[in-house]
Coordinates of C-alpha atoms in Angstrom, one line a residue:
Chain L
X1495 CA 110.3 92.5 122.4
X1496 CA 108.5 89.9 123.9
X1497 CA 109.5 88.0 127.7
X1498 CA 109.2 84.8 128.2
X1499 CA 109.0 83.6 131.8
X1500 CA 110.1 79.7 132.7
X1501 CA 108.9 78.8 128.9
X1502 CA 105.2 78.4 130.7
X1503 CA 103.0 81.4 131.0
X1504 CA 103.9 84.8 128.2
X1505 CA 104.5 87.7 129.3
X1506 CA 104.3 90.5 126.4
X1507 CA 106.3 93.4 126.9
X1508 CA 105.5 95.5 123.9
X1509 CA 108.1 98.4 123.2
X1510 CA 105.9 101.2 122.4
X1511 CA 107.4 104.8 121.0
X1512 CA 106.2 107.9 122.6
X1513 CA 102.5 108.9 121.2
X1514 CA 103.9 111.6 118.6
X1515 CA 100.3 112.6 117.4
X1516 CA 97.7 113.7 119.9
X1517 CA 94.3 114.9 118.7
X1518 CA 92.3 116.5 121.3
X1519 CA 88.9 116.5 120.5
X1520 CA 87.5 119.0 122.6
X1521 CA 83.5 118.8 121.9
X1522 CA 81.4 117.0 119.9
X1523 CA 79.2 120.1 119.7
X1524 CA 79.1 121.2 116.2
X1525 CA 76.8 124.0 113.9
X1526 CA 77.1 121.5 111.1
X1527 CA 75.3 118.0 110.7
X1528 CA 77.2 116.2 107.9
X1529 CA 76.6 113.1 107.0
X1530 CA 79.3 111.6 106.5
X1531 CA 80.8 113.1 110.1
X1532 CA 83.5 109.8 111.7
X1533 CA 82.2 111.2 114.8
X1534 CA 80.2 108.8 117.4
X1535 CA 76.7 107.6 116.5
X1536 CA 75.5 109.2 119.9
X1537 CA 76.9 112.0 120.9
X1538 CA 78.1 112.9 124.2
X1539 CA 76.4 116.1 126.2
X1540 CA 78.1 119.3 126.7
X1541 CA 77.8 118.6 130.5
X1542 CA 80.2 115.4 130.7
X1543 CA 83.1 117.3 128.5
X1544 CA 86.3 117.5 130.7
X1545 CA 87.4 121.1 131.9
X1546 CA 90.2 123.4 131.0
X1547 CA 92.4 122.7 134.2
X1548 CA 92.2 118.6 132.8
X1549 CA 92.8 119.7 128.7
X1550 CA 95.7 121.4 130.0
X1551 CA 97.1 119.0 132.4
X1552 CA 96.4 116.5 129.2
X1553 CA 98.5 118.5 127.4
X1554 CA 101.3 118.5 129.7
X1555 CA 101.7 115.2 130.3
X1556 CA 101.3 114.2 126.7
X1557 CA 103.9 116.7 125.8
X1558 CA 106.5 115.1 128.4
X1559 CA 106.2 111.7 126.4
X1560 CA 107.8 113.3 123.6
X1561 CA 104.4 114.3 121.9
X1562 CA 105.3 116.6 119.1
X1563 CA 102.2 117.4 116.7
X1564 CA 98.5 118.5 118.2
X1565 CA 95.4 119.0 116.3
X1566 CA 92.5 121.1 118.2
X1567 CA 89.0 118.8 117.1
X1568 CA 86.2 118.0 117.3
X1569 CA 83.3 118.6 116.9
X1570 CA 83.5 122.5 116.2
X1571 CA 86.2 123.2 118.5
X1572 CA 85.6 127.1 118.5
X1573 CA 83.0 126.4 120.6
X1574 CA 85.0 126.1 123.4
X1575 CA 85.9 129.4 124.5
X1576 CA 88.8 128.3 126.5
X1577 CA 90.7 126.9 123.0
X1578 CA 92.9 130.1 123.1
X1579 CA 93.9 129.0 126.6
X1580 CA 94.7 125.9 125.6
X1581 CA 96.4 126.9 122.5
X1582 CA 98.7 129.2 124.1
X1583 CA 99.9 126.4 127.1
X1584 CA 100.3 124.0 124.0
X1585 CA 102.3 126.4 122.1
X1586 CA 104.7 127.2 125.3
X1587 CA 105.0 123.8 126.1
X1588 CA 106.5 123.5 122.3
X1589 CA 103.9 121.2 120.3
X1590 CA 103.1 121.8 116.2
X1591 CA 99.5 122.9 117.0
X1592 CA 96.9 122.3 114.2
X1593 CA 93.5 123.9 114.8
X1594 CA 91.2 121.6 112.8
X1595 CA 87.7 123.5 111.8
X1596 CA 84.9 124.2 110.1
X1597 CA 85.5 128.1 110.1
X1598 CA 82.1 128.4 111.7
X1599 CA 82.0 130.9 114.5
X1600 CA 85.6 132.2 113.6
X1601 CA 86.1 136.1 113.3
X1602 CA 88.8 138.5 113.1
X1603 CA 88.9 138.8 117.0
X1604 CA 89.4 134.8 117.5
X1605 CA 91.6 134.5 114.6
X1606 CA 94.6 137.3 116.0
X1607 CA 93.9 136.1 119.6
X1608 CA 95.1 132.8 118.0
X1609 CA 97.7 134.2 116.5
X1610 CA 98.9 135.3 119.7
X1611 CA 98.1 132.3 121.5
X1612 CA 100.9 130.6 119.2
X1613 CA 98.7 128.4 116.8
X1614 CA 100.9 127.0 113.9
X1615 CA 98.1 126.0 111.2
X1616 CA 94.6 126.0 110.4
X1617 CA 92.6 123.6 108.6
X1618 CA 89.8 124.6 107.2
X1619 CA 87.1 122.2 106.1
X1620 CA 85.0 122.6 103.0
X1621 CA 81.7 120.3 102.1
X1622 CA 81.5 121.6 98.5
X1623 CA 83.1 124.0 95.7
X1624 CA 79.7 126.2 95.7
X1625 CA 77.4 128.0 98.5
X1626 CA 74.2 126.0 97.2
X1627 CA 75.9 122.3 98.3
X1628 CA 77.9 123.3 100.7
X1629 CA 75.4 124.6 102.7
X1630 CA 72.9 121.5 102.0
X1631 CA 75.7 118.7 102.9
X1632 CA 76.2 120.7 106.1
X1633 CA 73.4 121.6 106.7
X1634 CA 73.4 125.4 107.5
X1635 CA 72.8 128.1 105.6
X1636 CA 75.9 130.7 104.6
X1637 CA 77.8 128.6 105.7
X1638 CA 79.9 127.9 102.2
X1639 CA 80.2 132.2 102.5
X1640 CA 81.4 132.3 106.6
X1641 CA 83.9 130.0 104.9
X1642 CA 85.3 132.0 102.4
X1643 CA 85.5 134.3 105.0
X1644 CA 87.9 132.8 107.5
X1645 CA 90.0 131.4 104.3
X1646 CA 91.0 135.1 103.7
X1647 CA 91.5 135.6 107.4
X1648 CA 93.9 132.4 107.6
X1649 CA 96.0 133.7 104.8
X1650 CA 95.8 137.7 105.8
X1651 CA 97.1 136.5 109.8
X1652 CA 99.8 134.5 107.5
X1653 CA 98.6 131.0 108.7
X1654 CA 99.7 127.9 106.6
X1655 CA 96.0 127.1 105.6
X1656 CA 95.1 123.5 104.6
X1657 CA 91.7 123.1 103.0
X1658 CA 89.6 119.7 103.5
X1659 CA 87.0 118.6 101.1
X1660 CA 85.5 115.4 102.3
X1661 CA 84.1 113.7 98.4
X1662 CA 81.3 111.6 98.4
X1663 CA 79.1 110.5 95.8
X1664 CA 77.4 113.9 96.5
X1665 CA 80.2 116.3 95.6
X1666 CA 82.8 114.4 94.0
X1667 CA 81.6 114.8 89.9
X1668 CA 82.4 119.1 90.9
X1669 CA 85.9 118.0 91.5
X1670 CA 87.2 121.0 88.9
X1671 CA 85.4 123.5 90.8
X1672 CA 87.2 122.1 93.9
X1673 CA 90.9 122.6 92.3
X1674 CA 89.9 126.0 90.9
X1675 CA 88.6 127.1 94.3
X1676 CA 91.5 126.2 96.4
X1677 CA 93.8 127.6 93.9
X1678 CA 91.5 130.8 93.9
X1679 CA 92.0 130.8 97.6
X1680 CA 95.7 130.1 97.7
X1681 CA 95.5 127.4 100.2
X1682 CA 99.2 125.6 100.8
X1683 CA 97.7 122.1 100.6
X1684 CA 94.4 120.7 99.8
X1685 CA 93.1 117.1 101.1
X1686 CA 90.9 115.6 98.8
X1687 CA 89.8 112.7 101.1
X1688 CA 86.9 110.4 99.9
X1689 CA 84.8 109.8 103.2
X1690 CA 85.8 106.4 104.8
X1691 CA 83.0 104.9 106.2
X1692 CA 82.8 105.1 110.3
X1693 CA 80.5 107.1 112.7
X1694 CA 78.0 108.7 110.8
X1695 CA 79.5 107.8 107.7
X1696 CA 78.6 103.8 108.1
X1697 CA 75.0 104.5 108.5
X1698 CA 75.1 106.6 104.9
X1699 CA 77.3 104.6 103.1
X1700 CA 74.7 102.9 100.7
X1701 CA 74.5 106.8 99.7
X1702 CA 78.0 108.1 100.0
X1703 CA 79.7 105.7 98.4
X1704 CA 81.1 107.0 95.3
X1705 CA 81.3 104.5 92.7
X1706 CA 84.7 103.1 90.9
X1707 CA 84.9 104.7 87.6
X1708 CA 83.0 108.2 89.0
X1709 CA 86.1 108.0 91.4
X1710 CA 89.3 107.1 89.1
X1711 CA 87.7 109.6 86.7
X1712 CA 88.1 112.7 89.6
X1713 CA 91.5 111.2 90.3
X1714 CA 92.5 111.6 86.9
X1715 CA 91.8 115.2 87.2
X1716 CA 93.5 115.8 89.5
X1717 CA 96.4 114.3 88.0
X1718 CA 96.1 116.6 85.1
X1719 CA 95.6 119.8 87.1
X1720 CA 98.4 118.9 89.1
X1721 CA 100.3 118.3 86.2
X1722 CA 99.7 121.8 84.7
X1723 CA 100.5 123.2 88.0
X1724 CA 104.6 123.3 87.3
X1725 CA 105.4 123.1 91.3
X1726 CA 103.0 126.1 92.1
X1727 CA 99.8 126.8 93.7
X1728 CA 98.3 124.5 96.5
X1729 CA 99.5 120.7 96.5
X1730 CA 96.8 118.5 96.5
X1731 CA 96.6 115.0 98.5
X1732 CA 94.0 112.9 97.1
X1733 CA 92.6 109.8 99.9
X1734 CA 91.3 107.1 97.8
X1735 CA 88.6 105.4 99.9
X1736 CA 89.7 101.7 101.1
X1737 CA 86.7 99.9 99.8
X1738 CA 88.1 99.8 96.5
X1739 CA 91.7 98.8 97.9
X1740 CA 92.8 95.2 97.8
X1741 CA 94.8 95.4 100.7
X1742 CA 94.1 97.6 103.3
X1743 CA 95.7 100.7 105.4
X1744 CA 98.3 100.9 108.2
X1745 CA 95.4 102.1 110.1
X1746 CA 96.9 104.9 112.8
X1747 CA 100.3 103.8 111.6
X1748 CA 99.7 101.1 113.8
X1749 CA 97.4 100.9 117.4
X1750 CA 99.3 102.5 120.1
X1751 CA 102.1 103.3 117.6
X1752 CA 101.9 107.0 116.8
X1753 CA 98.6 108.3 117.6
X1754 CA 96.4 108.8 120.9
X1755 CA 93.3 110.5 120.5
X1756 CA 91.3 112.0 123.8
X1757 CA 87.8 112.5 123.3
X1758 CA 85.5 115.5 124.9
X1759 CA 84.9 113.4 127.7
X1760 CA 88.0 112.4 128.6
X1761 CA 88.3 109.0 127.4
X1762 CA 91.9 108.6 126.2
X1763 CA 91.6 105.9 122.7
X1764 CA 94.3 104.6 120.2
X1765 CA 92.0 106.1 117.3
X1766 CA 89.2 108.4 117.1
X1767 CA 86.8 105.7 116.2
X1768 CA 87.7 102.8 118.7
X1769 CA 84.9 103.4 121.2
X1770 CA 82.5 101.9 118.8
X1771 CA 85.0 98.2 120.1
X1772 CA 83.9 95.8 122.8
X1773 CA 86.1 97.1 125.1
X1774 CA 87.1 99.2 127.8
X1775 CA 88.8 102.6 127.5
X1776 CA 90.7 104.6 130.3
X1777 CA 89.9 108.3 131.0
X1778 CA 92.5 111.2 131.4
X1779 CA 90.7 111.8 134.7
X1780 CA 91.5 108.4 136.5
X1781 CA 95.0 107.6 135.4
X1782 CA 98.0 109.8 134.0
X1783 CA 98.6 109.5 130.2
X1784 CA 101.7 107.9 130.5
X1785 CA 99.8 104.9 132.4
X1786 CA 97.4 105.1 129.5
X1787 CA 99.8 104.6 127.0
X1788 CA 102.6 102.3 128.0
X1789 CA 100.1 100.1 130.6
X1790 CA 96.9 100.2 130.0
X1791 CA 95.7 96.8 128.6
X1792 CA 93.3 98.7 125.6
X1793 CA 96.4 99.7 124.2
X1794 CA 98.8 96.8 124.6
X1795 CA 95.9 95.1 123.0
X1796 CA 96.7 95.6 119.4
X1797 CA 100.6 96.4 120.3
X1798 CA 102.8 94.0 117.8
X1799 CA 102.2 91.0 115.5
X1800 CA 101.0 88.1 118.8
X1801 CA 97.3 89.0 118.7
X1802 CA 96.9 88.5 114.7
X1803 CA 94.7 85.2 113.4
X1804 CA 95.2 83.9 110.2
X1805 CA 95.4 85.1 107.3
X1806 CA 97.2 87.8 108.7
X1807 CA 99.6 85.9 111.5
X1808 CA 101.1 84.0 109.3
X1809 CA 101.5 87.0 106.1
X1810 CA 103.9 88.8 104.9
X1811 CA 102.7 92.2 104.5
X1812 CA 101.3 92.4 108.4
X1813 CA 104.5 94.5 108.9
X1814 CA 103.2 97.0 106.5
X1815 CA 99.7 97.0 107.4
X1816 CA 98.9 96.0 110.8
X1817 CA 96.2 94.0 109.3
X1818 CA 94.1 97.0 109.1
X1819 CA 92.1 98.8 110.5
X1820 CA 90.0 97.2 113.8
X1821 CA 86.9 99.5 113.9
X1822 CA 86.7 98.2 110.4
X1823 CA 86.7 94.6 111.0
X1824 CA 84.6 94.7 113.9
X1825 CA 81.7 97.0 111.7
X1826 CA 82.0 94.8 109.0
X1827 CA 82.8 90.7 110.7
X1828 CA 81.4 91.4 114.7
X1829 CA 85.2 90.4 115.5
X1830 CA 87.4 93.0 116.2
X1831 CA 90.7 90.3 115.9
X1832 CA 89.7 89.6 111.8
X1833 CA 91.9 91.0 109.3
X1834 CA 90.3 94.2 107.9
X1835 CA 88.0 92.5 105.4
X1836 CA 89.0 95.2 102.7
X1837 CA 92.0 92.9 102.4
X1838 CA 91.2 90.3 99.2
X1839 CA 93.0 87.5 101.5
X1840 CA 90.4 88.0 104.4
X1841 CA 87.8 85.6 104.2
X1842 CA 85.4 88.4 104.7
X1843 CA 86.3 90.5 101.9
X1844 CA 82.7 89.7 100.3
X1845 CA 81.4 92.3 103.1
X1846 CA 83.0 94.6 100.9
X1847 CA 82.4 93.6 97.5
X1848 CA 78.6 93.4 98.9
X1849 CA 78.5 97.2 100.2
X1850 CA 79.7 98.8 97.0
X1851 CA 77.1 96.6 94.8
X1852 CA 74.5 98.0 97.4
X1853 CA 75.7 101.3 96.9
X1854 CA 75.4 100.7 93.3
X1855 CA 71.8 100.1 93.4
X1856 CA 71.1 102.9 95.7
X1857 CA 69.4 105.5 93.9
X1858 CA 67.9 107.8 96.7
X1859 CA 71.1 109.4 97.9
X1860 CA 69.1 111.6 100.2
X1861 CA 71.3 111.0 103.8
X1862 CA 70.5 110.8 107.3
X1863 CA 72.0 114.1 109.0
X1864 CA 74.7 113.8 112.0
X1865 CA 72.0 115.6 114.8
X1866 CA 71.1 114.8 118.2
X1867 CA 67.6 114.6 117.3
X1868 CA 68.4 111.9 114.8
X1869 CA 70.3 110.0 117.6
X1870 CA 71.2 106.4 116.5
X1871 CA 72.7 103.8 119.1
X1872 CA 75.8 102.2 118.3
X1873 CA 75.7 100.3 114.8
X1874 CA 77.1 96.9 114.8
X1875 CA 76.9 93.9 112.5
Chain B
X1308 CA 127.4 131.5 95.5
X1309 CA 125.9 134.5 96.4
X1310 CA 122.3 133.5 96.2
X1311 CA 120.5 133.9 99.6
X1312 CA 118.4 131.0 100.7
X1313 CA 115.3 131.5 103.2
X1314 CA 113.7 129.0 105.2
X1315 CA 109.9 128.5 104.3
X1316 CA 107.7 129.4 107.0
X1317 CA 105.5 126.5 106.6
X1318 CA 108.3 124.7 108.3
X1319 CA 109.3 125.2 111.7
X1320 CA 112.6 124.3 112.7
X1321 CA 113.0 123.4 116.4
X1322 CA 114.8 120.7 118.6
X1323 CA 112.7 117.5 120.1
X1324 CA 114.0 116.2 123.2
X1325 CA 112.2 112.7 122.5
X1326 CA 114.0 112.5 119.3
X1327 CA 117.3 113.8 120.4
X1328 CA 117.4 115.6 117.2
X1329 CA 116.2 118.9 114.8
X1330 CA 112.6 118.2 113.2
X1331 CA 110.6 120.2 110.6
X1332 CA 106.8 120.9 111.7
X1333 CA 104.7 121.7 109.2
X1334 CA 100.9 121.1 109.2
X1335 CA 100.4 117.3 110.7
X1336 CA 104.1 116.5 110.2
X1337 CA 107.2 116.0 111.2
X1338 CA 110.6 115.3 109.3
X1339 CA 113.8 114.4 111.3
X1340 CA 116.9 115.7 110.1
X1341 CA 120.2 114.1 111.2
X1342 CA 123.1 116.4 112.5
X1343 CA 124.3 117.9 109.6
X1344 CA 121.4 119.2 107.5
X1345 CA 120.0 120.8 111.0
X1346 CA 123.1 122.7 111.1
X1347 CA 122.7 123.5 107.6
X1348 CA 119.2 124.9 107.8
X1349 CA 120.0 126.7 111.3
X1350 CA 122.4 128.4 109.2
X1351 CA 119.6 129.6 106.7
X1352 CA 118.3 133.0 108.1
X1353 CA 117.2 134.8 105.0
X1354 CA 120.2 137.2 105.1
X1355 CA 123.8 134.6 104.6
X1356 CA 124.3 133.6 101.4
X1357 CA 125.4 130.1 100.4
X1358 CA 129.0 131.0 100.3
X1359 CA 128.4 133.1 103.7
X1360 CA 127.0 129.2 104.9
X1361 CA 129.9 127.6 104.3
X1362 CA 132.5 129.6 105.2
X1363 CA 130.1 129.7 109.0
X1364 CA 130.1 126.3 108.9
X1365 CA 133.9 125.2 107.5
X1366 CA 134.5 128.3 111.1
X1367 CA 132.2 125.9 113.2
X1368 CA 133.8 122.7 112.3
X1369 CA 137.5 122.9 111.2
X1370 CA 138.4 119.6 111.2
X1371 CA 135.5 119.1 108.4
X1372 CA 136.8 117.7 105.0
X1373 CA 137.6 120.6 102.1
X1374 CA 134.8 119.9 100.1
X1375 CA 132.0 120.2 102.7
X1376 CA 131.0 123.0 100.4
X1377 CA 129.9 120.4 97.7
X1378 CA 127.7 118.3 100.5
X1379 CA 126.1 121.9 101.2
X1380 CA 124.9 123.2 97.8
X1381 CA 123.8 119.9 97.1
X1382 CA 121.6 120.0 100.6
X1383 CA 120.4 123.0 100.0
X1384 CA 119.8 122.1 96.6
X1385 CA 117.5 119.1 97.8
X1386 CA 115.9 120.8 100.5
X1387 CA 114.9 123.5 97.7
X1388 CA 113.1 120.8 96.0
X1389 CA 111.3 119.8 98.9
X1390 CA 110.3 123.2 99.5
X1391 CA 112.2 123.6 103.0
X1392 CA 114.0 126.8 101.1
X1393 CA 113.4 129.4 98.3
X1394 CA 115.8 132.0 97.5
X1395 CA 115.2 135.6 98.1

């Protein structure tokens, strides 16, 4: 819907639906490093995270807007002890709570307290199908084994248990062992989701990157396995990455359309990587989270079609995609308004074609590790 | 029918204000259900059978056309499918 006043100045009144999704990313503390983590290049301290008494009042309000589904994040969430807390005001005000982790620092004590808080589902992340890369992509050893761990603690407390394998050119050729492990483990769906390339990601993608025919060849296996599966076991999801798309995804459905993201310090964002954008993000501790999301200019910014240059103004699929994703287009053109260049009609589609040739030609595919003492400012073009 | 369908507990059935309508929750998702498949799957408690469903629901809403059984089964049939229901 869109005002105008005397046919001189616009006035843009976006209609925007409640935020359905919000992810609360409680701490960016974490006991793993992995390289391809979407998180921040530098990390925020420990000291400037928000306190229960704001996470709950967060929680409240977003609630009130109609906000249905809530993931606990992070970072390693079960580092904050206060997540039961927050669990069990979520649960009572009626949200879908998701408790997104690594499984490190979970035990049998945590995982009933949980119970009891009300927590829906657990996610639990995996790097690789086997202790020796698991632990080396992460970073910490037994970790691969505290996994396997909590997975039979999510299933005995009866918790619909989602498993997460981030593929990279690292893991992805032991994509058998990954079916036959989450099988194994009973999980009720699997995400097999090829690392997209923000955060910590960007600054390894030369050595993530997986290339095209190593990539169609896992997806093809999956394809059988699922096939052979007649409707039973785990359903697996696999996340092509978008580099070798020709047009590119509805990022977040959409900015300021489904999903609002509040980070451990407060700062409330339309997606979990916009900070990395030239501009200027409210916090949950100046304004309420209504004002965020229906007035606050960040997210108006990208609200509807009016804001689009060509090639995407003036195409037909904008409706479908939103032009992209805008972290993308600002990592990859230095201007945040482009269409995302993984689009073949943006004129900056040969970023693309130039990263996966680089990738190519990277042989050492030793990575930088996500740690505060390999701190990196923000990358941009 | 005397089959007994159950509700999958990956789903969870509940009412959203916001959406003025029944929703299934299941791990970072949401389906909306109009009117008459929520009171379809409120209906499913693990104990009625189908035929137990229908007559509950021809009780609830008499002035319901005669072959509201049909639309059920073939619901519930769907909703198997999706994996909303099993039978016990």
């Amino acid at each position: 819907m869109s005002e105008i006043n005397n046919g001189q100045s616009e006035t843009r009144v976006i209609e925007a639906g409640p935020p359905l999704w919000l992810l609360a990313e409680i701490t960016y503390a974490c006991p793993l490093h992995c390289a391809y983590c979407s998180n921040p290049l530098n990390l925020t301290d420990k000291k400037d995270e928000i306190g229960t008494e704001e996470w709950l009042r967060v929680l409240s309000e977003a609630r009130d807007m109609g906000a249905v589904q809530l993931g606990f994040s992070g970072g390693e969430p079960l580092l904050r002890k206060d997540l039961e807390q927050m669990v069990a005001h979520a649960s009572e005000l009626g949200f879908y709570t998701n408790l997104i982790t690594s499984g490190i620092g979970m035990t049998e004590k945590r995982i009933a307290a949980l119970k009891d808080a009300g927590l829906d589902h657990i996610q639990l992340s995996f790097q690789a199908a086997n202790a020796e890369a698991n632990d080396l992509i992460g970073n910490r050893r037994h970790s691969f084994a505290q996994k396997l761990e909590v997975a039979k603690l999510i299933k005995q407390y009866e918790y619909p248990m989602v498993l997460n394998f981030c593929l990279t050119a690292q893991n992805i050729d032991q994509i058998d062992d990954v079916l036959a492990l989450a099988t194994e483990l009973d999980a009720d769906f699997v995400e097999l989701a090829t690392v997209q390339y923000y955060g910590w990601a960007y600054v390894n993608r030369d050595q993530l990157l997986p290339s095209k025919a190593t990539l169609e060849a896992a997806e093809a296996k999956v394809n059988a396995f699922r096939d052979k599966q007649n409707g039973k076991g785990p359903k697996f999801i696999f996340v092509s990455p978008d580099y070798y798309e020709d047009r590119p995804k509805a990022c977040m459905n959409g900015w300021g359309s489904t999903f609002l993201t509040v980070t451990p310090d407060g700062s409330a964002l339309p997606c979990h990587s916009a900070k990395i954008l030239p501009m200027t993000f409210p916090n949950v501790k100046d304004k309420s989270l209504q004002d965020i999301w229906y007035q606050d200019f960040s997210f108006n910014k990208f609200r509807g079609y009016d804001w689009m240059p060509s090639p995407c103004r003036d195409c037909d699929e904008k409706e479908k995609d939103f032009g992209g994703c805008r972290c993308q287009a600002y990592m990859l053109t230095g201007d945040m308004y482009q269409a995302d260049p993984v689009c073949s009609k943006s004129p900056h589609h040969h970023t693309i074609e130039a990263a996966i040739e680089s990738a190519a030609k990277q042989h050492d595919k030793s990575v930088i590790l996500r740690d505060p003492k390999n701190k990196i400012d923000i990358v941009t073009v | 029918m005397s089959q007994v369908p159950k509700r999958n507990r990956l789903y969870k059935l509940q009412f959203e204000k916001a959406q003025d309508s029944y929703v299934l929750l299941y791990p970072e998702g949401m389906v909306k259900l109009n009117p008459s498949a929520a009171e379809i799957l409120l209906q499913v408690d693990g104990e009625q059978s189908v035929d137990d469903i229908i007559i509950a629901l021809k009780t609830k809403f008499p002035e319901a056309p005669d072959d509201i059984g049909d639309d059920i089964t073939a619901f519930l049939s769907d909703a198997e499918s999706k994996d909303w229901i099993h039978y016990v």
